[in-house]
Coordinates of C-alpha atoms in Angstrom, one line a residue:
Chain G
X19 CA 10.5 14.5 -21.1
X20 CA 8.3 12.4 -18.8
X21 CA 4.6 13.1 -19.0
X22 CA 2.8 13.0 -15.7
X23 CA -1.0 12.9 -15.6
X24 CA -2.9 14.1 -12.4
X25 CA -5.9 16.0 -11.1
X26 CA -4.8 18.3 -8.2
X27 CA -8.1 17.1 -6.4
X28 CA -6.4 13.6 -5.8
X29 CA -4.3 13.3 -3.1
X30 CA -1.6 11.2 -4.5
X31 CA -1.5 13.5 -7.4
X32 CA -0.7 16.3 -5.4
X33 CA 2.3 14.4 -3.7
X34 CA 3.7 13.9 -7.0
X35 CA 3.0 17.4 -8.5
X36 CA 4.8 19.0 -5.2
X37 CA 7.7 16.7 -5.4
X38 CA 8.2 17.8 -9.3
X39 CA 7.6 21.4 -8.8
X40 CA 9.7 21.5 -5.4
X41 CA 12.6 20.4 -7.8
X42 CA 11.6 22.0 -10.9
X43 CA 11.9 18.7 -12.6
X44 CA 11.6 18.6 -16.7
X45 CA 8.0 17.0 -16.3
X46 CA 5.0 17.5 -18.7
X47 CA 2.2 18.0 -16.2
X48 CA -1.2 17.1 -18.0
X49 CA -4.5 17.6 -15.9
X50 CA -7.0 15.1 -16.1
X51 CA -10.7 16.0 -14.6
X52 CA -11.9 13.1 -12.5
X53 CA -15.1 15.1 -11.9
X54 CA -15.8 14.9 -15.7
X55 CA -14.8 11.3 -15.8
X56 CA -12.0 12.0 -18.2
X57 CA -10.0 9.1 -16.5
X58 CA -12.7 6.6 -17.6
X59 CA -12.8 7.9 -21.1
X60 CA -11.1 6.1 -24.0
X61 CA -8.4 8.6 -24.8
X62 CA -6.9 8.2 -21.2
X63 CA -7.7 4.6 -21.1
X64 CA -5.3 4.0 -24.0
X65 CA -2.6 5.7 -22.0
X66 CA -3.5 4.2 -18.7
X67 CA -5.8 1.2 -18.9
X68 CA -6.0 1.4 -15.1
X69 CA -8.1 4.4 -15.3
X70 CA -6.4 6.2 -12.5
X71 CA -4.2 9.3 -11.8
X72 CA -1.4 9.8 -11.3
X73 CA 0.1 8.1 -13.9
X74 CA 3.7 8.5 -15.7
X75 CA 4.7 7.9 -19.1
X76 CA 8.3 8.0 -19.8
X77 CA 9.3 6.8 -23.3
X78 CA 8.3 3.0 -23.3
X79 CA 7.7 3.1 -19.4
X80 CA 4.2 3.3 -18.2
X81 CA 3.9 3.9 -14.5
X82 CA 0.9 3.6 -12.0
X83 CA 1.0 4.5 -8.3
X84 CA 2.1 7.3 -6.7
X85 CA 5.0 5.9 -4.6
X86 CA 6.5 4.3 -7.6
X87 CA 6.4 7.4 -9.6
X88 CA 8.2 9.4 -6.8
X89 CA 10.6 6.7 -6.4
X90 CA 11.4 6.7 -10.0
X91 CA 11.6 10.4 -10.3
X92 CA 13.9 10.6 -7.4
X93 CA 16.1 7.9 -9.1
X94 CA 16.0 9.6 -12.6
X95 CA 16.8 13.1 -11.5
X96 CA 18.9 11.9 -8.5
X97 CA 17.2 14.0 -6.1
X98 CA 18.3 14.8 -2.6
X99 CA 18.4 11.5 -0.9
X100 CA 16.1 12.2 2.1
X101 CA 13.1 12.2 -0.3
X102 CA 13.6 8.5 -1.1
X103 CA 16.9 6.9 0.0
X104 CA 18.5 5.6 -3.0
X105 CA 20.8 2.4 -3.3
X106 CA 24.4 2.0 -2.1
X107 CA 26.8 0.2 -3.9
X108 CA 28.6 -2.7 -2.3
X109 CA 32.0 -2.8 -1.1
X110 CA 34.5 -5.1 0.5
X111 CA 36.2 -2.3 2.4
X112 CA 35.1 -2.4 6.2
X113 CA 34.5 1.2 6.6
X114 CA 32.4 1.3 3.7
X115 CA 30.4 -2.1 4.5
X116 CA 29.4 -0.5 7.9
X117 CA 28.0 2.5 6.0
X118 CA 26.5 0.4 3.5
X119 CA 24.6 -1.4 6.3
X120 CA 23.5 1.8 7.8
X121 CA 22.0 2.9 4.5
X122 CA 20.5 -0.3 4.0
X123 CA 18.7 0.2 7.3
X124 CA 17.7 4.0 6.6
X125 CA 16.1 2.4 3.4
X126 CA 14.2 -0.1 5.1
X127 CA 12.7 2.3 7.3
X128 CA 11.6 4.4 4.6
X129 CA 10.3 1.5 2.9
X130 CA 8.1 0.4 5.7
X131 CA 6.6 3.9 6.1
X132 CA 5.7 4.3 2.2
X133 CA 3.9 0.7 2.5
X134 CA 2.5 1.6 5.7
X135 CA 0.4 4.7 4.4
X136 CA -1.6 2.8 2.0
X137 CA -3.7 0.5 4.2
X138 CA -3.7 3.0 7.3
X139 CA -3.6 6.8 6.7
X140 CA -4.5 6.5 2.9
X141 CA -7.2 3.7 3.3
X142 CA -8.9 5.6 6.3
X143 CA -8.9 9.0 4.8
X144 CA -10.1 7.7 1.2
X145 CA -13.0 5.6 2.5
X146 CA -14.3 8.3 5.1
X147 CA -14.2 11.0 2.4
X148 CA -15.4 9.0 -0.4
X149 CA -18.3 7.5 1.4
X150 CA -19.5 10.8 2.9
X151 CA -18.8 13.6 0.3
X152 CA -17.1 12.5 -2.8
X153 CA -19.1 9.5 -3.8
X154 CA -22.4 11.3 -3.9
X155 CA -21.3 14.8 -4.8
X156 CA -18.5 14.2 -7.5
X157 CA -19.2 10.5 -8.9
X158 CA -23.1 10.3 -8.2
X159 CA -22.5 7.1 -6.4
X160 CA -24.5 6.5 -2.9
X161 CA -22.2 6.8 0.0
X162 CA -22.4 3.6 2.0
X163 CA -22.3 5.1 5.8
X164 CA -21.0 1.6 7.2
X165 CA -17.8 2.0 4.8
X166 CA -17.5 5.6 5.9
X167 CA -17.6 4.5 9.7
X168 CA -15.0 1.8 8.9
X169 CA -12.7 4.1 7.2
X170 CA -13.1 6.4 10.2
X171 CA -11.8 3.8 12.6
X172 CA -9.1 2.8 10.4
X173 CA -8.2 6.3 10.4
X174 CA -8.4 7.1 13.9
X175 CA -6.0 4.3 14.8
X176 CA -3.6 5.3 12.0
X177 CA -3.5 9.0 13.5
X178 CA -2.6 7.3 16.9
X179 CA 0.2 5.0 15.1
X180 CA 1.3 8.1 13.0
X181 CA 1.7 10.1 16.3
X182 CA 3.1 7.3 18.6
X183 CA 5.1 5.1 16.2
X184 CA 6.1 7.0 13.2
X185 CA 6.7 10.5 15.0
X186 CA 8.0 8.7 17.8
X187 CA 5.8 10.6 20.2
X188 CA 7.5 13.8 18.9
X189 CA 11.0 12.9 19.1
X190 CA 11.6 13.0 15.3
X191 CA 9.9 15.7 13.0
X192 CA 9.1 13.6 10.0
X193 CA 8.2 10.1 9.6
X194 CA 11.6 8.5 8.6
X195 CA 13.7 10.9 10.5
X196 CA 15.0 14.4 10.6
X197 CA 14.2 15.2 7.0
X198 CA 11.1 15.3 5.0
X199 CA 10.6 12.3 2.6
X200 CA 7.8 11.1 0.2
X201 CA 5.8 9.1 2.9
X202 CA 5.3 12.3 4.8
X203 CA 4.1 14.1 1.6
X204 CA 1.7 11.1 0.5
X205 CA 0.2 11.1 4.3
X206 CA -0.4 14.9 4.6
X207 CA -1.9 15.3 1.2
X208 CA -4.3 12.6 2.2
X209 CA -5.0 14.1 5.3
X210 CA -5.6 17.5 3.8
X211 CA -8.4 15.9 1.8
X212 CA -10.5 15.7 5.1
X213 CA -11.2 19.3 4.7
X214 CA -14.0 18.4 2.2
X215 CA -15.9 17.1 5.2
X216 CA -17.2 20.6 5.9
X217 CA -20.1 19.4 3.4
X218 CA -21.1 17.0 6.2
X219 CA -21.0 19.2 9.5
X220 CA -22.4 16.3 11.5
X221 CA -19.5 14.0 10.7
X222 CA -16.1 14.2 12.2
X223 CA -14.0 17.3 10.7
X224 CA -10.2 17.6 10.2
X225 CA -9.8 19.7 13.2
X226 CA -11.7 17.5 15.8
X227 CA -9.8 14.5 14.2
X228 CA -6.5 15.9 14.8
X229 CA -7.5 17.5 18.5
X230 CA -6.1 14.4 20.3
X231 CA -3.1 14.5 18.2
X232 CA -1.2 17.7 18.7
X233 CA 2.2 16.2 17.3
X234 CA 0.5 15.2 13.8
X235 CA -0.9 18.9 13.6
X236 CA 2.7 19.9 14.4
X237 CA 4.2 17.5 11.7
X238 CA 1.6 18.6 9.3
X239 CA 2.9 22.2 9.4
X240 CA 6.7 21.1 9.3
X241 CA 5.8 19.1 6.1
X242 CA 4.3 22.4 4.7
X243 CA 7.3 24.3 5.7
X244 CA 9.8 21.9 4.3
X245 CA 8.0 21.8 1.0
X246 CA 7.6 25.6 0.9
X247 CA 4.4 27.0 1.8
X248 CA 3.8 28.9 -1.4
X249 CA 4.4 25.8 -3.4
X250 CA 2.1 23.6 -0.8
X251 CA -0.7 26.0 -0.9
X252 CA -0.6 26.3 -4.6
X253 CA -0.9 22.5 -5.0
X254 CA -3.7 22.4 -2.5
X255 CA -5.6 25.6 -4.3
X256 CA -8.0 23.6 -6.2
X257 CA -8.9 21.6 -3.1
X258 CA -9.2 24.6 -0.8
X259 CA -11.8 26.5 -3.6
X260 CA -13.4 23.2 -3.5
X261 CA -13.7 23.0 0.1
X262 CA -14.9 26.7 0.1
X263 CA -17.6 25.8 -2.2
X264 CA -18.8 23.0 0.0
X265 CA -18.7 24.8 3.1
X266 CA -20.8 27.7 1.7
X267 CA -23.4 25.2 0.4
X268 CA -23.2 23.6 3.8
X269 CA -23.9 26.9 5.5
X270 CA -26.7 27.8 2.9
X271 CA -28.7 24.5 3.8
X272 CA -30.1 25.2 7.3
X273 CA -31.5 28.5 5.7
X274 CA -33.1 26.8 2.9
X275 CA -35.0 24.8 5.1
X276 CA -36.6 27.7 7.0
Chain S
X29 CA 20.5 -13.0 13.2
X30 CA 17.3 -11.3 12.4
X31 CA 14.0 -12.5 14.0
X32 CA 10.8 -12.4 12.2
X33 CA 7.6 -12.3 14.1
X34 CA 4.6 -14.0 12.0
X35 CA 1.7 -16.0 12.2
X36 CA 1.0 -18.5 9.0
X37 CA -2.6 -17.6 9.2
X38 CA -1.8 -14.0 8.1
X39 CA -1.3 -13.3 4.4
X40 CA 1.8 -11.2 4.2
X41 CA 3.5 -13.4 7.0
X42 CA 3.3 -16.3 4.6
X43 CA 4.9 -14.2 1.9
X44 CA 7.9 -13.3 4.2
X45 CA 8.1 -16.8 5.4
X46 CA 8.4 -18.2 1.8
X47 CA 10.9 -15.8 0.9
X48 CA 13.1 -16.8 3.9
X49 CA 12.8 -20.6 3.5
X50 CA 13.2 -20.4 -0.3
X51 CA 16.5 -18.9 0.2
X52 CA 17.5 -20.7 3.3
X53 CA 18.0 -17.2 5.2
X54 CA 19.7 -17.2 8.6
X55 CA 16.4 -15.7 10.2
X56 CA 14.9 -16.7 13.5
X57 CA 11.1 -17.3 12.8
X58 CA 8.8 -16.8 16.0
X59 CA 5.3 -17.6 15.8
X60 CA 2.8 -15.2 17.3
X61 CA -0.9 -16.6 17.7
X62 CA -3.2 -13.9 16.4
X63 CA -6.2 -16.0 17.3
X64 CA -5.1 -16.1 21.0
X65 CA -4.6 -12.3 20.7
X66 CA -0.8 -12.4 21.4
X67 CA -0.2 -9.6 19.0
X68 CA -1.8 -7.2 21.3
X69 CA -0.3 -8.5 24.5
X70 CA 2.2 -6.3 26.4
X71 CA 5.2 -9.0 25.7
X72 CA 4.5 -8.4 22.0
X73 CA 3.7 -4.8 22.0
X74 CA 7.1 -4.0 23.6
X75 CA 8.5 -5.6 20.6
X76 CA 6.2 -4.1 18.0
X77 CA 4.1 -1.3 19.5
X78 CA 1.8 -1.4 16.2
X79 CA 0.5 -4.8 17.4
X80 CA 0.7 -6.6 13.7
X81 CA 2.4 -9.3 12.1
X82 CA 4.8 -9.5 10.1
X83 CA 7.5 -7.7 11.9
X84 CA 11.1 -7.9 11.7
X85 CA 14.0 -7.0 14.5
X86 CA 17.6 -7.1 13.3
X87 CA 19.7 -5.5 16.0
X88 CA 18.5 -2.0 16.5
X89 CA 16.4 -2.0 13.1
X90 CA 12.5 -2.5 13.9
X91 CA 10.6 -3.3 10.9
X92 CA 7.0 -3.6 10.1
X93 CA 5.5 -3.9 6.6
X94 CA 5.9 -7.0 4.6
X95 CA 6.9 -5.5 1.3
X96 CA 9.5 -3.6 3.2
X97 CA 10.7 -6.7 5.3
X98 CA 11.1 -8.6 1.9
X99 CA 12.8 -5.8 0.2
X100 CA 15.3 -5.5 3.3
X101 CA 16.1 -9.2 3.4
X102 CA 16.5 -9.3 -0.4
X103 CA 19.1 -6.3 0.0
X104 CA 20.6 -7.5 3.1
X105 CA 21.3 -11.1 1.8
X106 CA 21.8 -10.1 -1.8
X107 CA 19.0 -12.3 -3.2
X108 CA 18.6 -12.8 -6.7
X109 CA 17.5 -9.8 -8.5
X110 CA 14.1 -11.2 -9.8
X111 CA 12.7 -10.9 -6.2
X112 CA 13.3 -7.2 -5.6
X113 CA 15.4 -5.5 -8.2
X114 CA 18.2 -3.7 -6.3
X115 CA 20.0 -0.6 -7.3
X116 CA 22.2 0.3 -10.0
X117 CA 25.4 2.1 -9.5
X118 CA 25.6 5.2 -11.3
X119 CA 28.3 5.6 -14.3
X120 CA 29.5 8.0 -16.7
X121 CA 30.1 5.3 -19.4
X122 CA 27.6 5.4 -22.0
X123 CA 26.7 1.4 -22.4
X124 CA 26.3 1.5 -18.7
X125 CA 24.3 4.5 -18.4
X126 CA 21.9 2.9 -20.8
X127 CA 22.1 -0.5 -18.7
X128 CA 21.4 1.9 -15.6
X129 CA 18.4 3.4 -17.2
X130 CA 17.0 -0.1 -18.2
X131 CA 17.6 -1.1 -14.3
X132 CA 15.9 2.1 -13.2
X133 CA 12.7 1.1 -15.4
X134 CA 12.8 -2.5 -14.2
X135 CA 12.7 -1.2 -10.5
X136 CA 10.1 1.3 -11.4
X137 CA 7.8 -1.6 -12.7
X138 CA 8.2 -3.6 -9.5
X139 CA 7.7 -0.8 -7.4
X140 CA 4.5 0.0 -9.1
X141 CA 3.3 -3.5 -8.7
X142 CA 4.3 -3.8 -5.0
X143 CA 2.5 -0.6 -4.1
X144 CA -0.6 -1.4 -6.4
X145 CA -1.5 -4.8 -4.4
X146 CA -2.1 -2.8 -1.0
X147 CA -5.2 -1.1 -2.0
X148 CA -6.3 -3.5 -4.7
X149 CA -5.8 -7.3 -4.2
X150 CA -5.0 -7.0 -0.5
X151 CA -7.6 -4.4 0.5
X152 CA -10.3 -6.5 -1.5
X153 CA -9.3 -9.9 0.0
X154 CA -9.0 -8.8 3.5
X155 CA -12.1 -6.8 3.8
X156 CA -14.1 -9.5 2.2
X157 CA -12.7 -12.4 4.3
X158 CA -12.5 -10.2 7.6
X159 CA -16.2 -9.1 7.2
X160 CA -17.6 -12.4 6.5
X161 CA -15.5 -15.1 8.3
X162 CA -12.6 -13.9 10.4
X163 CA -14.0 -11.1 12.2
X164 CA -17.0 -13.0 13.8
X165 CA -15.3 -16.2 14.1
X166 CA -11.6 -15.5 15.0
X167 CA -11.7 -12.3 16.7
X168 CA -15.6 -12.1 17.9
X169 CA -15.9 -8.8 16.5
X170 CA -19.2 -8.4 14.2
X171 CA -19.0 -8.6 10.3
X172 CA -20.4 -5.5 8.6
X173 CA -21.8 -6.8 5.4
X174 CA -21.7 -3.5 3.8
X175 CA -17.7 -3.6 4.2
X176 CA -17.5 -6.9 3.0
X177 CA -19.5 -5.9 -0.2
X178 CA -17.4 -3.1 -0.9
X179 CA -14.2 -5.4 -0.1
X180 CA -15.8 -7.6 -2.9
X181 CA -16.1 -5.0 -5.3
X182 CA -12.5 -3.7 -4.9
X183 CA -11.4 -7.5 -5.4
X184 CA -13.3 -8.0 -8.5
X185 CA -12.0 -5.0 -10.2
X186 CA -8.5 -5.5 -8.9
X187 CA -8.7 -9.4 -10.4
X188 CA -9.6 -7.9 -13.9
X189 CA -6.5 -5.6 -13.5
X190 CA -4.3 -8.1 -12.3
X191 CA -5.3 -10.2 -15.3
X192 CA -5.3 -7.8 -18.1
X193 CA -2.9 -5.1 -16.9
X194 CA -0.1 -6.8 -14.6
X195 CA -0.2 -10.0 -16.4
X196 CA -0.9 -8.4 -19.8
X197 CA -3.7 -10.6 -20.6
X198 CA -1.3 -13.5 -20.4
X199 CA 1.6 -12.1 -22.2
X200 CA 4.2 -12.5 -19.4
X201 CA 3.9 -15.2 -16.7
X202 CA 4.4 -13.0 -13.5
X203 CA 3.4 -9.4 -12.5
X204 CA 6.8 -7.6 -13.3
X205 CA 8.0 -9.8 -16.2
X206 CA 9.6 -13.2 -16.8
X207 CA 10.3 -14.1 -13.2
X208 CA 8.5 -14.3 -9.8
X209 CA 9.0 -11.3 -7.7
X210 CA 7.6 -10.3 -4.0
X211 CA 4.6 -8.5 -5.6
X212 CA 3.6 -11.8 -6.8
X213 CA 4.1 -13.5 -3.4
X214 CA 2.0 -10.9 -1.7
X215 CA -1.0 -11.2 -3.8
X216 CA -1.0 -15.1 -4.1
X217 CA -0.8 -15.2 -0.5
X218 CA -3.6 -12.9 -0.2
X219 CA -6.0 -14.7 -2.8
X220 CA -5.2 -17.9 -0.9
X221 CA -7.0 -16.5 2.0
X222 CA -10.2 -16.3 0.3
X223 CA -10.4 -20.5 0.5
X224 CA -11.8 -19.4 4.1
X225 CA -15.0 -18.4 2.3
X226 CA -16.0 -21.9 2.7
X227 CA -17.3 -21.1 6.1
X228 CA -20.1 -19.1 4.2
X229 CA -21.4 -21.2 1.2
X230 CA -23.9 -18.4 0.4
X231 CA -21.0 -15.9 -0.3
X232 CA -18.6 -16.1 -3.3
X233 CA -16.0 -18.7 -3.3
X234 CA -12.6 -18.4 -4.6
X235 CA -13.0 -20.8 -7.6
X236 CA -16.2 -18.7 -8.5
X237 CA -14.2 -15.5 -8.2
X238 CA -11.3 -17.0 -10.3
X239 CA -13.6 -18.5 -13.0
X240 CA -13.9 -15.4 -15.1
X241 CA -9.8 -15.0 -14.8
X242 CA -8.1 -18.2 -16.1
X243 CA -5.0 -16.3 -16.5
X244 CA -5.0 -15.4 -12.8
X245 CA -5.6 -19.0 -11.8
X246 CA -2.6 -20.0 -14.2
X247 CA -0.5 -17.4 -12.7
X248 CA -1.2 -18.6 -9.2
X249 CA 0.0 -22.1 -10.1
X250 CA 3.1 -20.5 -11.7
X251 CA 3.9 -18.6 -8.5
X252 CA 3.4 -22.0 -6.8
X253 CA 5.6 -23.7 -9.0
X254 CA 8.3 -20.9 -8.9
X255 CA 8.3 -21.3 -5.3
X256 CA 8.4 -24.8 -5.4
X257 CA 5.4 -26.7 -4.2
X258 CA 6.4 -28.4 -1.1
X259 CA 7.3 -25.2 0.6
X260 CA 4.4 -23.4 -0.9
X261 CA 2.1 -26.1 0.7
X262 CA 4.0 -26.0 3.9
X263 CA 3.7 -22.4 4.3
X264 CA -0.3 -22.7 3.8
X265 CA -0.7 -25.8 5.7
X266 CA -2.1 -24.0 8.8
X267 CA -4.3 -22.0 6.7
X268 CA -5.5 -25.4 4.7
X269 CA -6.4 -27.0 8.0
X270 CA -8.3 -24.0 9.3
X271 CA -10.1 -24.4 5.9
X272 CA -10.7 -28.0 6.4
X273 CA -12.4 -27.1 9.8
X274 CA -14.4 -24.4 8.5
X275 CA -15.8 -26.6 5.5
X276 CA -16.5 -29.3 8.0
X277 CA -18.4 -27.0 10.4
X278 CA -20.4 -25.4 7.2
X279 CA -21.4 -28.9 6.1
X280 CA -22.8 -30.0 9.6
X281 CA -24.6 -26.8 9.6
X282 CA -27.7 -28.0 7.3
X283 CA -28.0 -31.3 9.3
X284 CA -28.0 -29.8 12.5
X285 CA -31.0 -27.8 11.2
X286 CA -33.0 -30.9 10.5

């Protein structure tokens, strides 16, 4: 049975977790506490020398990168094709060749979406939240406001492109078409992380960032529905608890100043 | 025939170009001048609303993202499997099932490498070069030194991980095994961009960055050899000319100050 190492505070970890639980995959999920630095301790570095989560071990196979982990699990367990369009077998038959071409193109669109998210939604969210909230509060490293500002710029452009290009201005419910796929999951889990911005009320909040993008907000709800709200909320439970603590601390702050 | 829009000054554009030329693919290559802002002009935005290169058009298919473009071309033209491990067909035969599992695992390793490069080698190189040289000189936007510094940090860690994890400390010649694949191409084209740092002699230079990583340097030479040095150098010709101009300007600067 493959072992999946994650922390539900990590965005791509949640995406992998949701995929596994949604399909009841026989995967042993091991929790690694990032806030305790477990990912940088020798025991874990022996498993994953890159010192990150998520990470999958399946026999001799050692696999970093959430998108690759999800693709592999889809492949191994023959999950429904919409999550990660699989491969077509070649054929000399003309009708089959036409179908093969369509499958190639569908797969290509999927690949473009899953690659796009890295340097757009993910890079934007990650740098903004890390260099305002997570860096100083969780890892005790100083926030660099200029990097947060650069992340915000990337994120704002990414939200525009998500709405107009990937969701076709509302003409398709999910990034790659009519059904949910792994890039949707990855992007939504990243955007959810922005809820941690409650810790810094002077910084842009998730609702503000989504305000100009109703189609993105609608799509986030559609991804939650496609996953199943109970599973979605369970996967985000640890984050929600952290957000509640951050909000309480932020609310207490002005009072403390009086 | 597909049309590929690129600028050879763009790292991922070069990777796509090299793949096409290496295999003599019937692809119509169209040059888009980033330095003239052609990628943000209405004529190009009608083709690619994301306003970036590379971009591929093949009939109805419109494809951003270099890694997806290369995967699609490998698929469409059935390129040798090492560049982008294709798909296995399922089988109930036991020997075939074992082979299928091996192919699944090989593909998974490939996927992890091609996803890894985005937020490591690419994010590091891109932010360092953009926020020192390219931003202010090409696009007339101010460099943000803190973002360059953050990019440098990402890059230095990425070079370590490239050497020890992906190249196995020298135990394999290429990132995914014994043969060159598209993640090698993407990473090498990004690292080459660092030659533009000659414009800022006080900043870290490519040779300095590679000095602690002889295995990375050796691998860069191996990728050039695998591609074919003539094609590799042709693809990097425009960059080399720009680097020569930047070096000349940097050399003239102290003299001008006398």
